[in-house]
Coordinates of C-alpha atoms and ligand atoms in Angstrom, one line a residue:
Chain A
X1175 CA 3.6 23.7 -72.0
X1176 CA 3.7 25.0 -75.5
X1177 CA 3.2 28.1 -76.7
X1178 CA 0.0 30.4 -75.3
X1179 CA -3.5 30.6 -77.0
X1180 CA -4.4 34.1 -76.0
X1181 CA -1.3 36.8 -75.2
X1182 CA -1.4 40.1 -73.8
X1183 CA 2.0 42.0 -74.2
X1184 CA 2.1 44.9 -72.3
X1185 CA -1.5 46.4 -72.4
X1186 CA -2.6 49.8 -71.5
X1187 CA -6.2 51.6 -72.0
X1188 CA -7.1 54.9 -71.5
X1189 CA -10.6 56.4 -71.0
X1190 CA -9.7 60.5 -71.6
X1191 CA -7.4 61.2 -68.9
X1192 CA -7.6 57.9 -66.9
X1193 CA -5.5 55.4 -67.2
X1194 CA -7.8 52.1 -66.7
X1195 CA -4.9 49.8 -66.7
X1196 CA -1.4 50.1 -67.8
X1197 CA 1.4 47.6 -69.0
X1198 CA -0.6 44.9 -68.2
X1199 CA 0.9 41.1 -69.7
X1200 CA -1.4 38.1 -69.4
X1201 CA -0.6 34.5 -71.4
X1202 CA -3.4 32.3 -71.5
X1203 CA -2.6 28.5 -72.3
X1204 CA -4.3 25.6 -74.0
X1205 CA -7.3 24.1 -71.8
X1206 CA -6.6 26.4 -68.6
X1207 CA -9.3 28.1 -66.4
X1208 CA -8.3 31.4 -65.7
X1209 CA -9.8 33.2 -62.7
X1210 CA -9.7 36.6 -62.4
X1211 CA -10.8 38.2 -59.6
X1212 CA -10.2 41.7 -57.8
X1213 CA -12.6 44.8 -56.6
X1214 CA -15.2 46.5 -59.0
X1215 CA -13.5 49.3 -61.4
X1216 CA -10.3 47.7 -61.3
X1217 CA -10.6 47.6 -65.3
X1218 CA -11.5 43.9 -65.3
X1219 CA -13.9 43.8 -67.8
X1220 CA -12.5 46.6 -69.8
X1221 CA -9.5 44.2 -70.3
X1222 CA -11.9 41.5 -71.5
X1223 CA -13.0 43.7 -73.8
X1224 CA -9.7 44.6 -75.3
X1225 CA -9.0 41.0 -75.6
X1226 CA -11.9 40.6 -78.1
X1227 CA -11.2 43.6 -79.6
X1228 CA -14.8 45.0 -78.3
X1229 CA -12.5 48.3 -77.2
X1230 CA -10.0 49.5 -79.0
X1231 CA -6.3 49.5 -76.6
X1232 CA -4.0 52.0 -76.3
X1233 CA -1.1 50.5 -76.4
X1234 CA 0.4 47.0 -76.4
X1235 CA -0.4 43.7 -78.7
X1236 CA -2.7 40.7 -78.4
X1237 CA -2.1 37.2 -80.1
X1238 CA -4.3 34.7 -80.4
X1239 CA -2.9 31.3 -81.8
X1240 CA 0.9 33.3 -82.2
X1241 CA -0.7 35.8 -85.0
X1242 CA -1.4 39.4 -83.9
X1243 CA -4.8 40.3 -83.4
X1244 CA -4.3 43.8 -82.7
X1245 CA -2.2 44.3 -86.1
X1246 CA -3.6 46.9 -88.4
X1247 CA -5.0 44.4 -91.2
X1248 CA -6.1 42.2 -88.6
X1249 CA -10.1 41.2 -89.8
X1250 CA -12.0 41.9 -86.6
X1251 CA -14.7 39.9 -87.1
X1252 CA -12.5 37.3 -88.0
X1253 CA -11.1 37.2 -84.6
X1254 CA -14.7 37.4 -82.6
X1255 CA -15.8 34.6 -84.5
X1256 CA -12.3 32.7 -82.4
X1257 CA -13.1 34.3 -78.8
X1258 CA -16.3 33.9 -77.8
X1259 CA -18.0 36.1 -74.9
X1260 CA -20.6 35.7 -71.7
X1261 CA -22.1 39.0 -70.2
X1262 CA -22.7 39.8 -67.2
X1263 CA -26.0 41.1 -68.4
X1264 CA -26.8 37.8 -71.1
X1265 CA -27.2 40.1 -73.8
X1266 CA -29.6 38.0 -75.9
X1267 CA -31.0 38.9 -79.0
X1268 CA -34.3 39.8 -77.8
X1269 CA -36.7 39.2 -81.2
X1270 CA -35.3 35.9 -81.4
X1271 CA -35.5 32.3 -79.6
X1272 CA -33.3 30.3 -77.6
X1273 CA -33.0 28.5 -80.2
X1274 CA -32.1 31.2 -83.1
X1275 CA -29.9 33.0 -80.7
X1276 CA -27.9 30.0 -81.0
X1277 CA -28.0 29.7 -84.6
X1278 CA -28.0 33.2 -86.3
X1279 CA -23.7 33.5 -85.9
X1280 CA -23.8 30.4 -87.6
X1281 CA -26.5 30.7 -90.8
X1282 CA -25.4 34.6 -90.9
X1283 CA -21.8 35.1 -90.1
X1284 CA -20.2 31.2 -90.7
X1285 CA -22.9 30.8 -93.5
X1286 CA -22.8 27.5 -92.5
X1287 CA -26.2 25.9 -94.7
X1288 CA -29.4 25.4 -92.8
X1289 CA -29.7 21.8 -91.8
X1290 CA -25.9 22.1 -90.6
X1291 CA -26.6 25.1 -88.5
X1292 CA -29.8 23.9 -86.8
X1293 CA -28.3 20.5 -85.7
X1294 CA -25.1 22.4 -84.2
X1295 CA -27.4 25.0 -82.6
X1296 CA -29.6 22.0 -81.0
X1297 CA -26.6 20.2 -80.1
X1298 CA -25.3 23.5 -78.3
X1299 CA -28.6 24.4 -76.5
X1300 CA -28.7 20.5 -75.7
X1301 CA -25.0 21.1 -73.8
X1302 CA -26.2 23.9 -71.5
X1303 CA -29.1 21.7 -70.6
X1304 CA -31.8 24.1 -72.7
X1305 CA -33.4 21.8 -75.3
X1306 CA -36.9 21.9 -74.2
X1307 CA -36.7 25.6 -74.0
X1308 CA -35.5 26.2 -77.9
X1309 CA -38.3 28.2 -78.9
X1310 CA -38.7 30.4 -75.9
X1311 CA -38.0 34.2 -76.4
X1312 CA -35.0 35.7 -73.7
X1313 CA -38.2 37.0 -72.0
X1314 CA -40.1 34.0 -71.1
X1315 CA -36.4 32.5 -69.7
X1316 CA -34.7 32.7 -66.2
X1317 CA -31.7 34.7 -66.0
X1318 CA -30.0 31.5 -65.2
X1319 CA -31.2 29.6 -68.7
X1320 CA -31.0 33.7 -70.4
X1321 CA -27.3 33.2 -69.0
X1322 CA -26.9 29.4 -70.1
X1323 CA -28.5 30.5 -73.9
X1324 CA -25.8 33.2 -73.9
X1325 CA -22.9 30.4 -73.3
X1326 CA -24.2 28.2 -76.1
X1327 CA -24.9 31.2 -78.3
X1328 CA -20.5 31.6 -77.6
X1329 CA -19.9 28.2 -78.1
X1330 CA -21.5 27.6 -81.4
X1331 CA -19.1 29.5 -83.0
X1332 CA -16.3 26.8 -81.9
X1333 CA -14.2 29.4 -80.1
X1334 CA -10.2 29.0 -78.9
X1335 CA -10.9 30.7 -75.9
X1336 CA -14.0 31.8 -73.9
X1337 CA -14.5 34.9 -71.7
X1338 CA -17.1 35.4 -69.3
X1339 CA -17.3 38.9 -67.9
X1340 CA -19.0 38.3 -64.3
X1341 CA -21.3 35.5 -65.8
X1342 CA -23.8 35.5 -62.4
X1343 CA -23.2 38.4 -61.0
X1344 CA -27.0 39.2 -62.3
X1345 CA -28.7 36.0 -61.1
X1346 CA -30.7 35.6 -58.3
X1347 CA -28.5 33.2 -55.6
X1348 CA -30.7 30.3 -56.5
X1349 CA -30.3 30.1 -60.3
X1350 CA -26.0 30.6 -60.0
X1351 CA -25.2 26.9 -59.7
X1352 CA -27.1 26.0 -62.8
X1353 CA -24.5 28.5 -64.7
X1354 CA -21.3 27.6 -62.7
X1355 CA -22.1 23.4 -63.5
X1356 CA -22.1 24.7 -67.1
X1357 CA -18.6 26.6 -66.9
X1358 CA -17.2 23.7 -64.6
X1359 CA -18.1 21.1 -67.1
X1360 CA -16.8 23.3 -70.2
X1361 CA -13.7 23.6 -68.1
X1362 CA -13.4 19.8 -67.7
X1363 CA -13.7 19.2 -71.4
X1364 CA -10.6 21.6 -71.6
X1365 CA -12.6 24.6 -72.8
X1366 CA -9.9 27.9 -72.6
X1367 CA -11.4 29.8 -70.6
X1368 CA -10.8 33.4 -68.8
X1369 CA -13.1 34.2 -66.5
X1370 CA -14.3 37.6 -64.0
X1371 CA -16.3 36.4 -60.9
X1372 CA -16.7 36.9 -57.7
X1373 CA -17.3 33.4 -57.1
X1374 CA -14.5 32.5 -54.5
X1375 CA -15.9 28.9 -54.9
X1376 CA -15.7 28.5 -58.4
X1377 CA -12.1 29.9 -58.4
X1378 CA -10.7 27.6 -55.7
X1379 CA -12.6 24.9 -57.3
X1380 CA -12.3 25.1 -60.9
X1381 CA -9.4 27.5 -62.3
X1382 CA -6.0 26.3 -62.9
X1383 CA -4.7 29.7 -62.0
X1384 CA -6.2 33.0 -60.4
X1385 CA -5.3 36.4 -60.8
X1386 CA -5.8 39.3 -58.7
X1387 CA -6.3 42.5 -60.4
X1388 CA -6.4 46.1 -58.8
X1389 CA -6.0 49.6 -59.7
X1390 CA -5.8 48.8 -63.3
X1391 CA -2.3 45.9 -62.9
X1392 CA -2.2 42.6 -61.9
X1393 CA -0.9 42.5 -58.1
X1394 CA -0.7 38.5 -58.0
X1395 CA -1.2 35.2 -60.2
X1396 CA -0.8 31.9 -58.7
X1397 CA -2.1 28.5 -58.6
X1398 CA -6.1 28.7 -56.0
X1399 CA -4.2 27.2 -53.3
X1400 CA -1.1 29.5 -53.2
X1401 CA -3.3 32.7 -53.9
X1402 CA -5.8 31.4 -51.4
X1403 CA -3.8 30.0 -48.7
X1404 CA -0.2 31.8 -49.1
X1405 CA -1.2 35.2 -50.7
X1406 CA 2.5 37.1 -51.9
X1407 CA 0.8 40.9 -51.2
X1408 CA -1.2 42.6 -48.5
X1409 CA -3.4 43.5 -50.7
X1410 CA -4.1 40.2 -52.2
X1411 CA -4.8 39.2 -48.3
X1412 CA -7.3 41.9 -48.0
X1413 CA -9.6 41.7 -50.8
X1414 CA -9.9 37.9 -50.4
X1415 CA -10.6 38.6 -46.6
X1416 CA -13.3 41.2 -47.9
X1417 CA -14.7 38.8 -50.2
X1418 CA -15.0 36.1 -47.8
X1419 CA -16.7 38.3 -45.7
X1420 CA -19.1 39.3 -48.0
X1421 CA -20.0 36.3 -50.6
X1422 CA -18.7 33.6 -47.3
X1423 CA -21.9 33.3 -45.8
X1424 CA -24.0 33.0 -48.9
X1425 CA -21.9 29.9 -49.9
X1426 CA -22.3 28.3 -46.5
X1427 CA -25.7 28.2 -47.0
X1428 CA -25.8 27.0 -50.5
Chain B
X996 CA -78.7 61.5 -109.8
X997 CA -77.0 60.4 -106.3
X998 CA -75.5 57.4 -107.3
X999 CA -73.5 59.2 -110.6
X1000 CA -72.8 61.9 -108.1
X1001 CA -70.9 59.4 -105.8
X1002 CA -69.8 56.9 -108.3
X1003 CA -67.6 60.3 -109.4
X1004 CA -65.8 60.8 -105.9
X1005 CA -65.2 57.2 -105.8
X1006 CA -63.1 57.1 -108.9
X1007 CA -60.8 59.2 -107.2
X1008 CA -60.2 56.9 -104.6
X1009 CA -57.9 54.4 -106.6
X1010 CA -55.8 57.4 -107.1
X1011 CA -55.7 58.6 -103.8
X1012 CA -54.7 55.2 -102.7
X1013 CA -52.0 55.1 -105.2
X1014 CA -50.6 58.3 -104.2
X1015 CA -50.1 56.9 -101.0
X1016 CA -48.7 54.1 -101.5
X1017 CA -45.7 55.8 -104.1
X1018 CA -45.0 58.2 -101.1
X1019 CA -45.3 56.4 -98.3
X1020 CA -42.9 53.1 -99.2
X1021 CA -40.9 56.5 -100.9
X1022 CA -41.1 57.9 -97.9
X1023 CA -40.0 54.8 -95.9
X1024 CA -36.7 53.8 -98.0
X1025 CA -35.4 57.6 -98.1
X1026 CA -36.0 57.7 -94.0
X1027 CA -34.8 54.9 -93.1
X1028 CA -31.6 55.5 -95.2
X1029 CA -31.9 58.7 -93.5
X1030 CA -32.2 57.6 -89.7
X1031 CA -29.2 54.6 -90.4
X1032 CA -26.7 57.5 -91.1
X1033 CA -27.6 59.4 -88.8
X1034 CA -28.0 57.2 -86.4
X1035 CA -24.7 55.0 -87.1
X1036 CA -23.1 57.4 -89.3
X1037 CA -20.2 60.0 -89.2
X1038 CA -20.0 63.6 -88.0
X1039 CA -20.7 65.4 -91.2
X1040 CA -23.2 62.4 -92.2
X1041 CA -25.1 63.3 -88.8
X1042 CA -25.4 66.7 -89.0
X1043 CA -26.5 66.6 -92.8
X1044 CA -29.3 64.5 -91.8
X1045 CA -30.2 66.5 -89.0
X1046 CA -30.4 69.4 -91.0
X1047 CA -32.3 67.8 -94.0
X1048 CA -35.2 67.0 -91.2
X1049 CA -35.1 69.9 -89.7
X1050 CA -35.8 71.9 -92.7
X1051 CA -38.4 69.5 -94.0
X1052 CA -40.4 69.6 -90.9
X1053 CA -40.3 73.4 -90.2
X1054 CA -42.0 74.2 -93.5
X1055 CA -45.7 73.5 -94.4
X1056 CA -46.1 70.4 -96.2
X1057 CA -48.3 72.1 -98.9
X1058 CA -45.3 74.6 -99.3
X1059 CA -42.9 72.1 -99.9
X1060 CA -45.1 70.5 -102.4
X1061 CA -45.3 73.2 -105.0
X1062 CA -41.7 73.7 -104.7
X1063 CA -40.8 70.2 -105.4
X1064 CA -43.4 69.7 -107.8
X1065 CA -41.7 72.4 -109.9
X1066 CA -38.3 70.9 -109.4
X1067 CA -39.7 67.5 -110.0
X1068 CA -41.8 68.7 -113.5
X1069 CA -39.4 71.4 -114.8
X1070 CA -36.8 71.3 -117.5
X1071 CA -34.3 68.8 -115.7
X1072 CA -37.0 66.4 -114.9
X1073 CA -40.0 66.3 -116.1
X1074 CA -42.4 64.2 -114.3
X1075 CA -46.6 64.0 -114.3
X1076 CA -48.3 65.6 -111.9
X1077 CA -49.2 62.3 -110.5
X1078 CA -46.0 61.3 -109.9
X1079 CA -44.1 64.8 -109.4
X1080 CA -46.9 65.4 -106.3
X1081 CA -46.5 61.7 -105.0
X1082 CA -42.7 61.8 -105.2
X1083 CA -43.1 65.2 -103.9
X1084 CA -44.8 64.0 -100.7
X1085 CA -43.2 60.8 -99.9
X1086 CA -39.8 63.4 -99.8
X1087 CA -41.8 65.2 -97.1
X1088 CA -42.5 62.2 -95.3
X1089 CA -38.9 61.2 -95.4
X1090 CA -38.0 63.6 -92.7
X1091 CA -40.6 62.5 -90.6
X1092 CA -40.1 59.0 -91.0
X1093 CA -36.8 59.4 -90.2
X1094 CA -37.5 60.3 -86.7
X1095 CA -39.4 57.5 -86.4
X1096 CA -37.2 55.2 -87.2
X1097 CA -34.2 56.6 -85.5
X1098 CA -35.9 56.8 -82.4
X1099 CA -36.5 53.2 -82.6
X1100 CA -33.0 52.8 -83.5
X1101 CA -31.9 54.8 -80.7
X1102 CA -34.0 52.7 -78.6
X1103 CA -32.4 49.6 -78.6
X1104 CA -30.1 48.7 -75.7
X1105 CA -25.9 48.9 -77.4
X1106 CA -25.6 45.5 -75.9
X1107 CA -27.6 44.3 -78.6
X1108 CA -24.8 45.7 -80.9
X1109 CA -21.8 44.7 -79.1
X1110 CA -23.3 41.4 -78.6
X1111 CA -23.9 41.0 -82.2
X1112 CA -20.2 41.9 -82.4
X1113 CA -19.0 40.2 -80.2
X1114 CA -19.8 37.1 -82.0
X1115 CA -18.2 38.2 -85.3
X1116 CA -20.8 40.0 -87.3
X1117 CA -19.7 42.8 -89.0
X1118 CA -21.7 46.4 -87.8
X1119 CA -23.5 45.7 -90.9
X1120 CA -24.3 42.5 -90.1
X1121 CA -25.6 43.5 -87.0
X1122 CA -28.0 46.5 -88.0
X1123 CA -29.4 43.9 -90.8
X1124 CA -30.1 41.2 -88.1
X1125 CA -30.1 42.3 -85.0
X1126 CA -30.9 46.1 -84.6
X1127 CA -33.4 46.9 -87.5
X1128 CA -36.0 43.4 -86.7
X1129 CA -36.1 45.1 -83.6
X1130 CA -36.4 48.5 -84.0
X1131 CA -39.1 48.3 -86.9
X1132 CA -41.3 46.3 -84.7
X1133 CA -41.1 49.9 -81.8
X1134 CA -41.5 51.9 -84.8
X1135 CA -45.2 50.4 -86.4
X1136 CA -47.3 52.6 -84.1
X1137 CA -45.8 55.4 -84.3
X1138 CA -45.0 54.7 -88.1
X1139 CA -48.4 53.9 -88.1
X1140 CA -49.5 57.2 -87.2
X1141 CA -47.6 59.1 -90.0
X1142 CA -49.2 56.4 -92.5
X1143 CA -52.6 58.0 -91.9
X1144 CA -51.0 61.4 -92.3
X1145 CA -49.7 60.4 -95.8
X1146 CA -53.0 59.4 -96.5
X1147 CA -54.6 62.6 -95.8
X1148 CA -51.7 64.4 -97.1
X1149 CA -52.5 62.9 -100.4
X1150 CA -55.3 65.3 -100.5
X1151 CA -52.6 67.9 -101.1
X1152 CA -51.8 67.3 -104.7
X1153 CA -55.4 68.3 -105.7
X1154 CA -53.7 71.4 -106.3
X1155 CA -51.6 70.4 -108.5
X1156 CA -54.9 69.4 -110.7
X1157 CA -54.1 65.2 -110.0
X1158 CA -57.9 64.0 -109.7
X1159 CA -58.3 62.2 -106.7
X1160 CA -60.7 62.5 -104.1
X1161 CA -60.1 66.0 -102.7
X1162 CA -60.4 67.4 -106.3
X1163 CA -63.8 65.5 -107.5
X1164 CA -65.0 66.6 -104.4
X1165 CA -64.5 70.0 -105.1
X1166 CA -65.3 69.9 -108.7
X1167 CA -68.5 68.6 -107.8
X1168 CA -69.4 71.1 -105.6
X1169 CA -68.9 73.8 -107.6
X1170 CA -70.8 72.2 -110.5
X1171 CA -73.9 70.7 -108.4
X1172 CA -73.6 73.9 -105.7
X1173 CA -73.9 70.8 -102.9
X1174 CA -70.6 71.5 -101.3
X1175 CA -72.1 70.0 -97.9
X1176 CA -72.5 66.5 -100.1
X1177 CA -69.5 66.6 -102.0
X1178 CA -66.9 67.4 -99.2
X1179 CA -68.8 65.0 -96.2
X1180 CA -68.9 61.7 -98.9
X1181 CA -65.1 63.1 -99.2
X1182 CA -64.3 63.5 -95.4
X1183 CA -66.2 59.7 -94.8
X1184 CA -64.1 58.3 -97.8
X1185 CA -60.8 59.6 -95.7
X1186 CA -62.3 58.6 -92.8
X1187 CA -62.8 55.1 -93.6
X1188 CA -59.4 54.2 -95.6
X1189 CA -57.6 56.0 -92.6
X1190 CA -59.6 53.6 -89.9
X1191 CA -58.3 50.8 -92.5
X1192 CA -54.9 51.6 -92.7
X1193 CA -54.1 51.8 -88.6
X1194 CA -56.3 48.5 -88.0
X1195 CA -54.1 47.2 -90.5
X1196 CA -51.1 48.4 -88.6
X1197 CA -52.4 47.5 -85.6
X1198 CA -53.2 43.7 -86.3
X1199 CA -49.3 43.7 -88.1
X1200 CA -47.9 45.4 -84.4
X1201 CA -49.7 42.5 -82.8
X1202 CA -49.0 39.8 -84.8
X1203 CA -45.0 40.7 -84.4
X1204 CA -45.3 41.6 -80.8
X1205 CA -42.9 39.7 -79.2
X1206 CA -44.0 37.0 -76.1
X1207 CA -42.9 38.1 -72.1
X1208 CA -43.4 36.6 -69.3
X1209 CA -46.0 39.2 -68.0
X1210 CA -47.8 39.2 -71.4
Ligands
ADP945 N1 -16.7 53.4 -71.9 C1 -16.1 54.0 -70.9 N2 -15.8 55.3 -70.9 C2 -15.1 55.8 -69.8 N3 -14.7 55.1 -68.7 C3 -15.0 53.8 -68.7 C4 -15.7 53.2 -69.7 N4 -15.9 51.9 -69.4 C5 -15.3 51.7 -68.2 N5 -14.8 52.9 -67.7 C6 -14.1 53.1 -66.5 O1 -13.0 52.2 -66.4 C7 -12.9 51.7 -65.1 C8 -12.8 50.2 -65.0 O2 -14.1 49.7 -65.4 P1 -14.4 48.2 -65.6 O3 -13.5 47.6 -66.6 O4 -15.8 48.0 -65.8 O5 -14.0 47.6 -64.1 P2 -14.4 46.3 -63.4 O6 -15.0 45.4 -64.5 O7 -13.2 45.7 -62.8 O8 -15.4 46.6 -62.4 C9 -14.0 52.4 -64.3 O9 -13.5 53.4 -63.5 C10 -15.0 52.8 -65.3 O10 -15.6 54.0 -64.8
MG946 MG1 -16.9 44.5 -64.6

């Protein structure tokens, strides 16, 4: 494998007096799905955050393509523009369509000129299955096409690496698949990808390589079938059991 | 005898109207300026603006006027009485435009922000495109509302011997002793430009209303 996309060397955030996570190193290669899972206010999505530079770290460096994001003349937006980001809450821009959602990063921050810009914003919307719903607002949309909008809004700006911060934890059971067949086929076409979920499916399905996060460190990484099946830590053996438990029943019925 | 009587308030009303529309857009540029700082801005920027409203809203509006009229037409400046008493009150209105606006502003959800961010648009960017379309459209009722109070407000520089409505009225009175007549075409000349203006506003709120589901 060459050298990683996306590194985190020895991370640590602090909100006031609590440590959210500390020391924590995470390389992220070329074309993999990266799953990580682990219980709420473990600082999962405070870690996505830092890697787009969305909140500021305490300590430690990021690199993205081998240059230092985290440097001090490091252009922010710059580096946004490279790592595109799904929210657990969609996030759209809510005075504009499906359509301009898709295409206002790139006529406004890629200046990319008009006819360029709508034909790359069709083709996105197009990819998440959403072209007959280009000129809807976010609120005559499902939250599973609000969600879908929100991944081709990310991808229009050509990104190295894609995070999505609990992409369905919002939806309603019926409209998840529609977002995990988008993420499994972005993943197929070699999309990097890091990804929060509580969709035990997804991870054993889709990611190359799951990690299991709690109390602010990473307990465990592995390939699904070795975290799954052959868990290293007690701990790593509970939460899946809990998660089973709890999600288990609504994926045998799906 | 009528018709020269009301053909003389009705002169005033082009200058009435263009009183109002120096202080309100006045008015408008200088709050919203106001609102972004202290909205997005720095400690000190914050509590400058807060202050600056504060003040301006806790005097009387006529009070204000006379003292920025003498400011505004004194040695350093030395404006008309048309435009040192429109100036004067789109200033005024500053502060209370302000609020509007930065209520709107603080109205829309942060995600908006960090997900104009989060795709690379400078915090700039992002107030331009993203927070301000939005906000502007919450703010054109209530913004609405202080339009009509500008228009009235205009009234104000009557004292300040600018001839628009207010001031025929009064002169008339005094010269025809019909103060009943002079100040009711007045009040129905107010009446009737301030109906205008909010079923203006209202037909521009609907117009950018954005669609729901529910709607
Ligand atoms: N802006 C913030 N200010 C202070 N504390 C925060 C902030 N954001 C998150 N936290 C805290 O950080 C911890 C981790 O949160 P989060 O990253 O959302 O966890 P997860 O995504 O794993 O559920 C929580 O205890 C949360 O309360
Ligand atoms: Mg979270």
């Amino acid at each position: 494998m060459d050298s990683p996309i996306l590194q985190a060397k020895n991370l640590t955030k602090i909100y006031g007096q609590n440590v959210i996570f500390q020391d924590i190193s995470l390389d992220v290669y070329r074309g993999e799905t990266i799953v990580i899972i682990g219980p709420s206010g473990t600082g999962k999505s405070t870690l996505l955050r830092c890697m787009n530079l969305l909140t500021p770290i305490d300590s430690g460096k990021i690199f993205l393509n081998g240059k230092e994001i985290t440097a001090r003349d490091a252009n922010e937006d710059k580096v946004r523009q490279q790592i595109g980001m799904v929210f657990q809450n969609f996030l759209l821009f809510n005075h504009l369509t499906a359509f301009d959602n898709v295409m206002i990063g790139l006529s406004k921050v890629k200046k990319m000129p008009k006819a360029q810009a709508r034909e790359k914003a069709l083709y996105e919307l197009n990819r998440v299955g959403l072209s007959d719903r280009a000129d809807h607002y976010p609120g005559q949309l499902s939250g599973g096409q609000l969600q879908r909008v929100g991944i081709a809004r990310a991808l229009a700006m050509d990104p190295s690496v894609m995070l999505f911060d609990e992409p369905t934890s919002a939806l309603d059971p019926e409209l998840i698949g529609e977002v995990l067949g988008v993420m499994e086929t972005l993943s197929r076409e070699h999309m990097t990808m890091l990804v929060v979920t509580h969709e035990m499916g997804f991870a054993r399905e889709v990611a190359n390589r799951i990690v299991f996060m709690e109390k602010g460190s990473i307990v465990e990484q592995g390939a699904p079938d070795d975290l799954f099946y052959r868990p290293q830590h007690e701990r790593t053996r509970e939460f899946l059991w809990k998660i089973t438990e709890l999600y288990g029943k609504k994926e045998e019925k799906s | 005898m009528l018709s020269n009587f009301l053909s003389y308030i009705f002169q005033g009303i082009s200058i009435t109207i263009a009183v109002t529309l120096v202080a309100l857009p006045a008015g408008l540029v200088l709050g919203l300026g106001l609102a972004l700082v202290n909205t997005y801005g720095g400690v000190w920027l914050k509590r400058l603006s807060a202050l600056y409203s504060l003040l301006m809203r806790g005097v009387p509006p006529v009070v204000l006027l006379f003292i920025l009229y003498f400011i505004l037409s004194g040695n350093l400046v030395n404006l008309t009485p048309f435009w040192a008493g429109s100036v004067s009150l789109g200033v005024i209105s500053s502060a209370y435009q302000m609020e509007i606006l930065r209520g709107a502003l603080l109205s829309i959800s942060g995600g908006q922000m960090v997900a104009a961010r989060a795709i690379g648009m400078s915090r700039l960017q992002a107030i331009q495109h993203i927070i301000l379309p939005q906000a502007l459209r919450i703010a054109i009722p209530p913004w609405s509302n202080e339009a009509s109070i500008v228009l009235k407000d205009s009234s104000l520089v009557y004292a300040l011997g600018v001839p628009e409505i207010l001031r025929r009225a009064q002169q008339l009175s005094a010269t025809t002793q019909q103060p009943l007549l002079a100040f009711g075409a007045a009040a129905l000349i107010y009446f009737v430009l301030v109906f205008f203006v909010n079923r203006g506003l209202d037909v521009l709120a609907k117009k950018t209303r954005l669609p729901t589901q529910h709607a």
